[in-house]
Coordinates of C-alpha atoms in Angstrom, one line a residue:
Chain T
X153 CA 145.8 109.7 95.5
X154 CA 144.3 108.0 92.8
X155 CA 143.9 104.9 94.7
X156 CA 142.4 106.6 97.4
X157 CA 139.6 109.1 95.0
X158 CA 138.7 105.4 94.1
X159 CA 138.2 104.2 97.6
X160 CA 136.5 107.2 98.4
X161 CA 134.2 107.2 95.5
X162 CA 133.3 103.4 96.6
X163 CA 132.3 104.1 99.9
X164 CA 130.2 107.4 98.9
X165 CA 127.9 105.1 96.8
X166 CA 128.2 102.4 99.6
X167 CA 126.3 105.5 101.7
X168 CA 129.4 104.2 104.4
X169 CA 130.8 106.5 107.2
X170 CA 133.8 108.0 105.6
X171 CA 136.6 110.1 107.9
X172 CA 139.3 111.6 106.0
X173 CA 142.2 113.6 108.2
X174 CA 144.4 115.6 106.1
X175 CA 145.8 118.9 105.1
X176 CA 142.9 120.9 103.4
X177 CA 141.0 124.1 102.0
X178 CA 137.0 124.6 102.3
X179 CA 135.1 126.6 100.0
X180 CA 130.9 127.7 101.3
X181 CA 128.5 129.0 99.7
X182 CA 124.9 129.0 100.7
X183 CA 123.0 130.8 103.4
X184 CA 126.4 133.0 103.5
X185 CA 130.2 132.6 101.8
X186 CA 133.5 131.6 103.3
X187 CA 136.7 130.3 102.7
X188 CA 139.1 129.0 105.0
X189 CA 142.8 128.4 103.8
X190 CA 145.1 125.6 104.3
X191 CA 145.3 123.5 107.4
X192 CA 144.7 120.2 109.0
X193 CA 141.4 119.2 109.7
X194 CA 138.8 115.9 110.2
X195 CA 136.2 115.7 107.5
X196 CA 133.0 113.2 108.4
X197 CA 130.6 112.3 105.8
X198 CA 127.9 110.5 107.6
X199 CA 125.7 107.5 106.2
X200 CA 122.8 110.2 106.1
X201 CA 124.9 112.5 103.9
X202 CA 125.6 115.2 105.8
X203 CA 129.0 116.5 106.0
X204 CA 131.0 118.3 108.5
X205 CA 134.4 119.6 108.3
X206 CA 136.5 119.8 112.2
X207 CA 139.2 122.0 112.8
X208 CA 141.4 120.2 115.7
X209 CA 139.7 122.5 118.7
X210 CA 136.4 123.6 119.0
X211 CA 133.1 121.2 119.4
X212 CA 131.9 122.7 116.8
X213 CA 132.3 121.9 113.1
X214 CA 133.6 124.9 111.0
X215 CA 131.8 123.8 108.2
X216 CA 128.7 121.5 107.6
X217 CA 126.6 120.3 105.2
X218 CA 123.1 118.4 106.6
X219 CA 122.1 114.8 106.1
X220 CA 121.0 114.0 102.5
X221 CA 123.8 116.4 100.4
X222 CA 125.1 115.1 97.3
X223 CA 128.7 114.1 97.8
X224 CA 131.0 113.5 95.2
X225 CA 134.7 113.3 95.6
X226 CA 136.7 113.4 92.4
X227 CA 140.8 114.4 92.0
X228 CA 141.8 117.2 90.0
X229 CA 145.2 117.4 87.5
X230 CA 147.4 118.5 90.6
X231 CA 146.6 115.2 92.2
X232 CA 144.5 117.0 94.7
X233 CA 141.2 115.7 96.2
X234 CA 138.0 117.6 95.6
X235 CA 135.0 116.6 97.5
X236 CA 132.0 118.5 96.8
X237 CA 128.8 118.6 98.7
X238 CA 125.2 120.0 97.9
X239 CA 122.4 120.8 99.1
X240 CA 119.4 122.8 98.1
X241 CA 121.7 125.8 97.1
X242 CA 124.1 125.3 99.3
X243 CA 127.6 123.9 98.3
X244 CA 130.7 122.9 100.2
X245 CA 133.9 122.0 98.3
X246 CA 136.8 120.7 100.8
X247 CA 140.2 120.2 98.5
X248 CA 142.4 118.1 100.2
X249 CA 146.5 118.2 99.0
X250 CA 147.4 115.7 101.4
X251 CA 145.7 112.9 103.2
X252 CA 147.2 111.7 106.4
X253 CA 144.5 109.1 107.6
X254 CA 141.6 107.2 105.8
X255 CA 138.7 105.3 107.2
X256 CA 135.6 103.9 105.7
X257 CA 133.4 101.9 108.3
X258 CA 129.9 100.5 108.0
X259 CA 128.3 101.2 111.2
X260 CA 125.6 100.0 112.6
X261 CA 123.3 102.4 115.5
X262 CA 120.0 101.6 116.2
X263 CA 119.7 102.6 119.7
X264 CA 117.6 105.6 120.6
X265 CA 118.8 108.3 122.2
X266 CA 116.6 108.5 125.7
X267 CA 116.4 111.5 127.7
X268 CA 115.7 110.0 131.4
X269 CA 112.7 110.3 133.1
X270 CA 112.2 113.4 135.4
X271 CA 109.9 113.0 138.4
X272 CA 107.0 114.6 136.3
X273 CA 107.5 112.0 133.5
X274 CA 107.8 108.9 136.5
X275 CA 104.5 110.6 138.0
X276 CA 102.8 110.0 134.7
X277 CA 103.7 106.6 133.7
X278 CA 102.5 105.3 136.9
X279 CA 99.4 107.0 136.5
X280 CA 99.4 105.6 133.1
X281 CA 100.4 101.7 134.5
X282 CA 99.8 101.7 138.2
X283 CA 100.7 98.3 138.6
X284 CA 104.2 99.5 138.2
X285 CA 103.6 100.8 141.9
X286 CA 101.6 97.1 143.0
X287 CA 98.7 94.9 141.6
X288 CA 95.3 96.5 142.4
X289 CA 96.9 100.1 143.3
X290 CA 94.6 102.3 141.8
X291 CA 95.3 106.2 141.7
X292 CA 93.1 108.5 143.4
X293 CA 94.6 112.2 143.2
X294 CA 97.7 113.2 142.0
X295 CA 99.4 116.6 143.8
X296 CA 97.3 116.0 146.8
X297 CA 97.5 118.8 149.4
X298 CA 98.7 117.6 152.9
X299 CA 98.1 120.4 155.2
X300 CA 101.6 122.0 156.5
X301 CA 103.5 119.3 154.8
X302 CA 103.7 120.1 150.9
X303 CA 101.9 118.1 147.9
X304 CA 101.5 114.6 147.8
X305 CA 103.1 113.3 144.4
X306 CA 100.2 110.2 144.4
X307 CA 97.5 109.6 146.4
X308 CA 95.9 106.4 145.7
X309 CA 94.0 103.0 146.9
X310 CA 95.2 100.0 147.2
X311 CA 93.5 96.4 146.5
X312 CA 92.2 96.2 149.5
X313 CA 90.5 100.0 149.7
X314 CA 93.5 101.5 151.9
X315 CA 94.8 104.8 151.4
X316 CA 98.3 104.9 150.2
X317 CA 100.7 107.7 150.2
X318 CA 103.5 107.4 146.5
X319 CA 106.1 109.7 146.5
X320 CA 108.3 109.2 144.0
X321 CA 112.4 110.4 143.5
X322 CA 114.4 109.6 140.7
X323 CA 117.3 109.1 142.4
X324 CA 118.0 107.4 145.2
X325 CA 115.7 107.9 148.5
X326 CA 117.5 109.8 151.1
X327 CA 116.9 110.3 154.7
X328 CA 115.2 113.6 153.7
X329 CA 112.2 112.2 151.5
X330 CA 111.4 109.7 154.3
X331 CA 111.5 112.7 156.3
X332 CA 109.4 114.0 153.5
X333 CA 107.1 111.3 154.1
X334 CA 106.6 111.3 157.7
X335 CA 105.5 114.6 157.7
X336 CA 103.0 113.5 155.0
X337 CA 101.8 110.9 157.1
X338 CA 100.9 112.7 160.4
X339 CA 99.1 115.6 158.5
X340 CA 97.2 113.1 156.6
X341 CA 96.5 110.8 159.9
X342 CA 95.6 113.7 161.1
X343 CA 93.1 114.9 158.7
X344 CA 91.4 111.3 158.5
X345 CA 92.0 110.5 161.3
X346 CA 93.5 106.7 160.6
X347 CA 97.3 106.2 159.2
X348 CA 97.4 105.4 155.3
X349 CA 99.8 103.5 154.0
X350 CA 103.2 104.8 152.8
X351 CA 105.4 104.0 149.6
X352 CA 108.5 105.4 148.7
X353 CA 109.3 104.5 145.0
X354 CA 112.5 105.2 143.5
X355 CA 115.5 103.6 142.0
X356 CA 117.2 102.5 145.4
X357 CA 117.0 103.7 148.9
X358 CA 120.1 104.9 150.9
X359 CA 121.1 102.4 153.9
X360 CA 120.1 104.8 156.8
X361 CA 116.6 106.0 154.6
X362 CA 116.0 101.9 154.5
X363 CA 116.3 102.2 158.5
X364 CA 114.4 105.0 159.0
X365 CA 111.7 103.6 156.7
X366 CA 111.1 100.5 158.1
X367 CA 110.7 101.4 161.9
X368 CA 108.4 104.0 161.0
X369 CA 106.5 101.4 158.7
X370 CA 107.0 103.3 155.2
X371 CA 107.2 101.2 152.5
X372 CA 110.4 101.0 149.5
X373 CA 109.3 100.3 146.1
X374 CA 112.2 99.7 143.2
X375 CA 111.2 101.5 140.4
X376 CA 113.5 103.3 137.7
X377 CA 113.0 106.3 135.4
X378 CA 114.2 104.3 132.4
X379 CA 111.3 101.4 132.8
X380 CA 109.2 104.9 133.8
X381 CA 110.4 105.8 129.8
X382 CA 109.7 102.8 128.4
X383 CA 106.2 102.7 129.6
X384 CA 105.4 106.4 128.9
X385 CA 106.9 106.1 125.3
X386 CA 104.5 102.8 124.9
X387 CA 102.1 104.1 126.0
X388 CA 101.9 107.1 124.2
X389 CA 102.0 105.5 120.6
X390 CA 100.3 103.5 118.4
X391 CA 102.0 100.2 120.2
X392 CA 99.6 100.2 123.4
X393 CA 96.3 99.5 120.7
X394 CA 98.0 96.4 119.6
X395 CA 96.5 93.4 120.2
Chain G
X90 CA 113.4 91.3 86.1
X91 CA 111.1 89.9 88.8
X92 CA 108.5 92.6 88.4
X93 CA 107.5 95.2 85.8
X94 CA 104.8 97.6 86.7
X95 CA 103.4 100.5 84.2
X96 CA 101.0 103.0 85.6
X97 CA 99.5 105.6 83.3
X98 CA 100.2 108.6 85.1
X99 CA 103.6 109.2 86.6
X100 CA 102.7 112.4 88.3
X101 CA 99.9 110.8 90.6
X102 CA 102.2 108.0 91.3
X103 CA 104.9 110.4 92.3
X104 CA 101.7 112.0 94.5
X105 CA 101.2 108.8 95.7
X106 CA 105.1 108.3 97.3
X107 CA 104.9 112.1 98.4
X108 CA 101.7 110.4 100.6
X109 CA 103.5 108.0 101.8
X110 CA 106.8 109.7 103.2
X111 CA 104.2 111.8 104.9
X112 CA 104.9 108.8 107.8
X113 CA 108.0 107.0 106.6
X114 CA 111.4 108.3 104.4
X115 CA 112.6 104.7 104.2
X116 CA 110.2 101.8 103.4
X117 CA 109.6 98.2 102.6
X118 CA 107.0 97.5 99.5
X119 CA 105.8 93.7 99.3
X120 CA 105.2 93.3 95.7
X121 CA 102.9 90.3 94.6
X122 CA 100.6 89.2 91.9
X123 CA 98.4 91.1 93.1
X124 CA 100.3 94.3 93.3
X125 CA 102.2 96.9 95.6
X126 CA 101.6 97.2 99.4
X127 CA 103.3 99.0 102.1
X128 CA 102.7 99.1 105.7
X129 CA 105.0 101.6 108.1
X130 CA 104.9 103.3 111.5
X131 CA 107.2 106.8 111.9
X132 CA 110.1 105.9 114.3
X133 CA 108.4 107.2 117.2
X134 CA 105.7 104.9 116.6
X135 CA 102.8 107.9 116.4
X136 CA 101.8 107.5 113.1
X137 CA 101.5 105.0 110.7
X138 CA 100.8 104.2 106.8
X139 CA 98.8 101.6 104.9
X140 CA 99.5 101.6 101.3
X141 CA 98.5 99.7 98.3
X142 CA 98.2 99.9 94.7
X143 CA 96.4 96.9 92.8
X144 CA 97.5 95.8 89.8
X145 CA 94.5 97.4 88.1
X146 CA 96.0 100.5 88.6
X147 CA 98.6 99.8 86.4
X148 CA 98.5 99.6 82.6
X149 CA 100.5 96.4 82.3
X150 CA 101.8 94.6 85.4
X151 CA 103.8 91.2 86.2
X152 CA 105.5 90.3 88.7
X153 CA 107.0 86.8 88.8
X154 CA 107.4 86.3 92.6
X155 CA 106.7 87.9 96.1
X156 CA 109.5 90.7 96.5
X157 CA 110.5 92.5 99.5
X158 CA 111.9 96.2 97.9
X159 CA 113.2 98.6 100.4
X160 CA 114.0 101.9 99.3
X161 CA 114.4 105.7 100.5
X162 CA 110.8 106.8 99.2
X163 CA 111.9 110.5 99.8
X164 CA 114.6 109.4 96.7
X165 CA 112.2 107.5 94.8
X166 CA 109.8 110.7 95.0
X167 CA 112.7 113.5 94.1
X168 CA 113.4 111.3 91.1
X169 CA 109.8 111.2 89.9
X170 CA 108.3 114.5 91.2
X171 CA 109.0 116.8 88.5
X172 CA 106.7 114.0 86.2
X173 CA 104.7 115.9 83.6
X174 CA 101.0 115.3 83.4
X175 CA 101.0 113.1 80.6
X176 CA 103.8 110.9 81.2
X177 CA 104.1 107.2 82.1
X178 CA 105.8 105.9 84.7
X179 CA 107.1 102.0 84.3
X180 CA 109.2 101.0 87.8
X181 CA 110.8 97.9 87.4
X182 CA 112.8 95.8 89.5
X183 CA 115.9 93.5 89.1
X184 CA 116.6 91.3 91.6
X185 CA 120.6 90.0 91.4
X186 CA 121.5 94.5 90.9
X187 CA 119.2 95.0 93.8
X188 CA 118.4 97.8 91.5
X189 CA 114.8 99.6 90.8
X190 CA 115.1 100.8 87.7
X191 CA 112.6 104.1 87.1
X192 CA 111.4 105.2 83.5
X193 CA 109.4 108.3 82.7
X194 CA 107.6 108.0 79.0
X195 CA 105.9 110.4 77.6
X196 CA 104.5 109.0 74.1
X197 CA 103.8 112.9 72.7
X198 CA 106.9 114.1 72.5
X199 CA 108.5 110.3 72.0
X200 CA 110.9 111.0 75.3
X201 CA 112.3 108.4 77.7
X202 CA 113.9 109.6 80.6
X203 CA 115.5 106.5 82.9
X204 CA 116.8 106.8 86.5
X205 CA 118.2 103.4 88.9
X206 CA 117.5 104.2 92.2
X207 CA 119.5 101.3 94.7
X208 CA 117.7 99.5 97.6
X209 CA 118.5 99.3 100.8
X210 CA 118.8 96.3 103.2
X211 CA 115.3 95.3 104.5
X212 CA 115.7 95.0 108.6
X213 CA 112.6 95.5 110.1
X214 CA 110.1 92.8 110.3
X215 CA 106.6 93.1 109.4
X216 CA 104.8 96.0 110.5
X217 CA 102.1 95.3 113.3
X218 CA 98.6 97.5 112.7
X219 CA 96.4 97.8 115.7
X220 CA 92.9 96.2 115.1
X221 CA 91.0 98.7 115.8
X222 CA 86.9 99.4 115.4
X223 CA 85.4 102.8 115.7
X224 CA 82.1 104.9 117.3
X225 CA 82.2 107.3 114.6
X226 CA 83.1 108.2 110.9
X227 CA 82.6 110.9 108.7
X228 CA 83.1 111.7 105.3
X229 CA 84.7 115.1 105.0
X230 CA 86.1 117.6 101.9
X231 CA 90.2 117.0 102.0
X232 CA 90.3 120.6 101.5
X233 CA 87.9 121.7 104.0
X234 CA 89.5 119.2 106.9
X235 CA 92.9 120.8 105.1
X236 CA 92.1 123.9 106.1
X237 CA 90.6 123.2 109.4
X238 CA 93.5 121.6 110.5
X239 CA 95.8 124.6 109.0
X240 CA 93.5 126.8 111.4
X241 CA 94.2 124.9 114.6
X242 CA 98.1 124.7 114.3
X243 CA 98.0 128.7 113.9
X244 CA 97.0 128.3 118.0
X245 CA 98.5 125.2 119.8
X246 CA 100.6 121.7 118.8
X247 CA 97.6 119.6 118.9
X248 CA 94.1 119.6 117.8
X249 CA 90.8 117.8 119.1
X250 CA 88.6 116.0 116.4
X251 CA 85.2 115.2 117.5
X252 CA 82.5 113.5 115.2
X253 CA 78.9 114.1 116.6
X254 CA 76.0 113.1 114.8
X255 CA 75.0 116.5 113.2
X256 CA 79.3 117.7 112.8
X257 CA 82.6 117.4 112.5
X258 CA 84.6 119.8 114.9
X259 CA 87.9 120.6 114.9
X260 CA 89.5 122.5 117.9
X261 CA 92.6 123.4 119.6
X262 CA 93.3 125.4 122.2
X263 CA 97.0 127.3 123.2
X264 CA 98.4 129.8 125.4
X265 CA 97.3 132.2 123.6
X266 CA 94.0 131.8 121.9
X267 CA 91.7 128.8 121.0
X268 CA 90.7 127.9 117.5
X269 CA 87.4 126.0 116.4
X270 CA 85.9 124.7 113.2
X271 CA 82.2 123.6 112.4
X272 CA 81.9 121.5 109.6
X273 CA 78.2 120.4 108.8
X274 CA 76.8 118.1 106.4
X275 CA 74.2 119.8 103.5
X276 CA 77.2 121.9 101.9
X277 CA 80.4 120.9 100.6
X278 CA 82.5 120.2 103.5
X279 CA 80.8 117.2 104.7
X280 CA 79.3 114.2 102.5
X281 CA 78.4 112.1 105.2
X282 CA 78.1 111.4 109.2
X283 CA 77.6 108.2 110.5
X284 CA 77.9 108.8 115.0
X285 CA 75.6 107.6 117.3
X286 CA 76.8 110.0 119.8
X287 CA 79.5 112.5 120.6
X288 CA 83.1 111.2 119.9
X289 CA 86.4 113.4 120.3
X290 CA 90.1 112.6 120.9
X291 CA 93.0 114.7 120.4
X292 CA 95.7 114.0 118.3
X293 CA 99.4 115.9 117.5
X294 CA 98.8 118.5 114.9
X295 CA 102.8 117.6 113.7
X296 CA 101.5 114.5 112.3
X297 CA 97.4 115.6 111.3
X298 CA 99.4 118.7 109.2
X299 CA 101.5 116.1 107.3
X300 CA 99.3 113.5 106.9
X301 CA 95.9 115.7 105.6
X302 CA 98.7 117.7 103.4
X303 CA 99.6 114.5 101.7
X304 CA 96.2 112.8 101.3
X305 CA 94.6 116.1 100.3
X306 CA 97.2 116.2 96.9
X307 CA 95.8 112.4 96.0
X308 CA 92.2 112.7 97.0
X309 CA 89.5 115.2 97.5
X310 CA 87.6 113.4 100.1
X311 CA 88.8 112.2 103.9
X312 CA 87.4 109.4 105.8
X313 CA 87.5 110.5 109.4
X314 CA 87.2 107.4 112.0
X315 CA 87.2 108.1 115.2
X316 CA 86.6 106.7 119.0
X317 CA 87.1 108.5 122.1
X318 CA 90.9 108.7 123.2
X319 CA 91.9 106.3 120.8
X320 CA 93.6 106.2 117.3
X321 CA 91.8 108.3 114.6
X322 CA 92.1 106.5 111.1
X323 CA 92.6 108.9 108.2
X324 CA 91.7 107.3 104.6
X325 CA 92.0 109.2 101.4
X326 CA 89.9 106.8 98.7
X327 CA 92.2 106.0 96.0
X328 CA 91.2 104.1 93.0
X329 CA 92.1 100.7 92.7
X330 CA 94.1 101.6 95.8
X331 CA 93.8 102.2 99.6
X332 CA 95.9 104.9 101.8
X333 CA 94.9 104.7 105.0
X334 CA 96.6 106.5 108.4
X335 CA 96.5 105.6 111.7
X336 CA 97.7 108.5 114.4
X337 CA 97.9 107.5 118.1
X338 CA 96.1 110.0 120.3
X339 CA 97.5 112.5 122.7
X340 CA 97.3 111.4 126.3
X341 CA 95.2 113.9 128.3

């Protein structure tokens, strides 16, 4: 063990993930008390701080300290570890009599954790950037009524001053939204009385959709809810006012 | 030691970081000749920080070489917060220990209190800042725009500034209620207005709260910049110094 308290203590001040599985004892005492007895459990110590202590079910952690504790592990005169964590009055002491596996690992995780785009969010980045629809596309109205048929998601121009129909899915285009569109297109041909364009924009189109589409001259555009993210999350910072 | 800095007071210097972590936790300072600079955006790229200190800030400064010193400010400023009035703080900086060493002096009672704080790997490049120009600015009371801003998050999670010649109006609007502040120049809230017109964009009370809570502990005065629906700059005049936000605005 006294190798080990050394390790330990290295890779504490090294701010390195740390998991420790072993036969152990918690001690809590903060927003409430607790003590759990004996047993075998994980123990993570992140490279934020915080600390969290898994029993082998559950998803949850039975105990936890959050990121930016004070962790110090030392080991007592039974040969025991003691790793003890604060945290703005809150304290969690794990005592560990036997330490079946040991890992310290620098890891490196930069990537952000991105929610997908729902239609609502794909709606908005191409009212933000329509050229992610075509060049010279130029939105008009967005939830446009077509009469007997539902809400248009985009109603817009294109370059050459045509009326063009977007609706947008964020999964693959099915039979139904061309379906969709067709009965966007009469009420609106109906209602102008000349036959706008049509665009169906989503990530891929299904094979019979593609066939339906094309005799009944309705446009496919490729567009996916990530790039929709990655334009919306531009867009909305400080990023889109550099030069 | 590549550079030794020595400002007077310790507890407007721990002010100072407080200001800072108002945008980042973790930072990058370039230290020069000249003195200490730092230049961050928030992770979600909303907000960002422009900080310097000049070397005639400090009481006795040298610095041997350009240095790159990346540190967790929110450590820097628990180590230095509890600074008494009248104590110095010197920060110095030793290059092969990748080590800031922090000392709090106070000369009165002949006490020396020493703390190491460890950087951290530098892995972000240099920060990019928008080059932006603006329709309107106004000179406001920290307090006063403190308050206003305090007012506004009681209603909603965002707030609209407007600068128009004869005020400075701070509004939000929520589900429930709508909030709205006058503040007109001839009393104490506002010093000066310089706007040609009306100008108003609306910006995420999250970050307004943080910033104006920061910059009101270091300054009593706010610079206000603004142009319609773009970034609103956010200065807090610091001698021999500069703190200056940026906060992207809301998309209507």
């Amino acid at each position: 063990m006294k190798d080990f308290v050394e390790k330990l203590q290295e890779a504490l001040r090294n701010r390195h993930f740390i998991l420790i599985a072993g036969n152990c004892r918690v001690y809590y005492e903060g927003r409430a008390a607790s003590h759990l007895g004996y047993g075998e459990r994980v123990v993570l110590i992140k490279q934020d701080g915080s600390i969290l202590v898994h029993r082998p079910y559950g998803h949850e952690p039975v105990n936890w300290n959050p990121p930016g504790s004070r962790i110090e592990a030392r080991r007592d005169e039974e040969d025991r570890i003691i790793l003890t964590s604060l945290k703005s009055g809150e304290k969690l002491v794990v005592v560990f009599n036997d330490v079946k596996h040991f890992a310290v690992l620098n890891m490196l995780d930069d990537a952000e954790f991105e929610m997908y785009a729902s239609e609502a969010d794909m709606k908005q980045a191409v009212l933000l950037e329509p050229r992610l629809i075509e060049d010279g596309f130029t939105p008009v109205e967005d939830e446009r009524k077509a009469f007997g048929s539902g809400r248009i998601d985009i109603l817009g121009r294109d370059k050459n001053g045509n009326l063009v129909i977007v609706e947008l899915k964020r999964n693959e285009a099915s039979v139904e939204d061309v379906q969709q569109v067709l009965g966007y297109l009469s009420s609106l041909t109906r209602e102008l009385g000349r036959r706008p364009r049509a665009i169906i924009v989503a990530p891929s189109i299904s094979r019979r959709a593609a066939m339906l589409a094309n005799s009944n001259n309705i446009e496919f555009k490729c567009l996916t809810p990530r790039l929709c993210m990655d334009v919306l999350k531009r867009r909305k910072g400080l990023d889109r006012f550099l030069e | 030691m590549i550079f030794s800095v020595k400002f007077p007071s310790a507890d407007y210097f721990a002010d100072l970081m407080k200001a800072v972590t108002a945008v980042v936790e973790e930072g990058t300072f370039v230290v020069d000749q000249e003195g200490m600079k730092l230049t961050a955006m928030d992770p979600a790229h909303i907000s960002l920080v422009n900080f310097e200190l000049t070397k005639a800030a400090a009481e006795e400064y040298s610095c041997e070489k350009q240095v790159e010193l990346t540190i967790n400010i929110n450590e820097l400023h628990k180590l230095i917060r509890k600074a008494k009035k009248n104590e110095i703080i010197t920060l110095e900086y030793d290059d092969e220990k990748k080590r800031l060493s922090v000392t709090l002096t106070n000369p009165a009672a002949s006490t020396e209190r020493r703390f190491t704080l460890n950087t951290l790997e530098t892995v972000t490049g240099k920060t990019p800042v928008p080059n932006l120009s603006f329709e309107a600015k106004a000179r406001v009371s920290a307090e006063a725009f403190r308050v206003a801003i305090e007012d506004a998050a009681t209603v909603s999670d965002y707030a609209k500034l407007t600068i128009a010649p004869d005020a400075v109006i701070i509004s939000s609007k929520g589900e429930m209620g709508s909030h709205s502040t006058k503040l007109a120049p001839g009393g104490t809230a506002v010093f000066e207005i310089e706007a040609q017109h009306e100008v108003s964009a609306s910006f995420s009370l999250n970050y307004l709260e943080k910033i104006i809570k920061a910059g009101k502990t270091v300054a009593e005065e706010s610079v206000i910049e603004l142009s319609s629906n773009r970034p609103v700059k956010l200065s807090f005049p610091v001698p021999s110094g500069k703190l200056e936000y940026l906060i992207a605005p809301r998309i209507e």
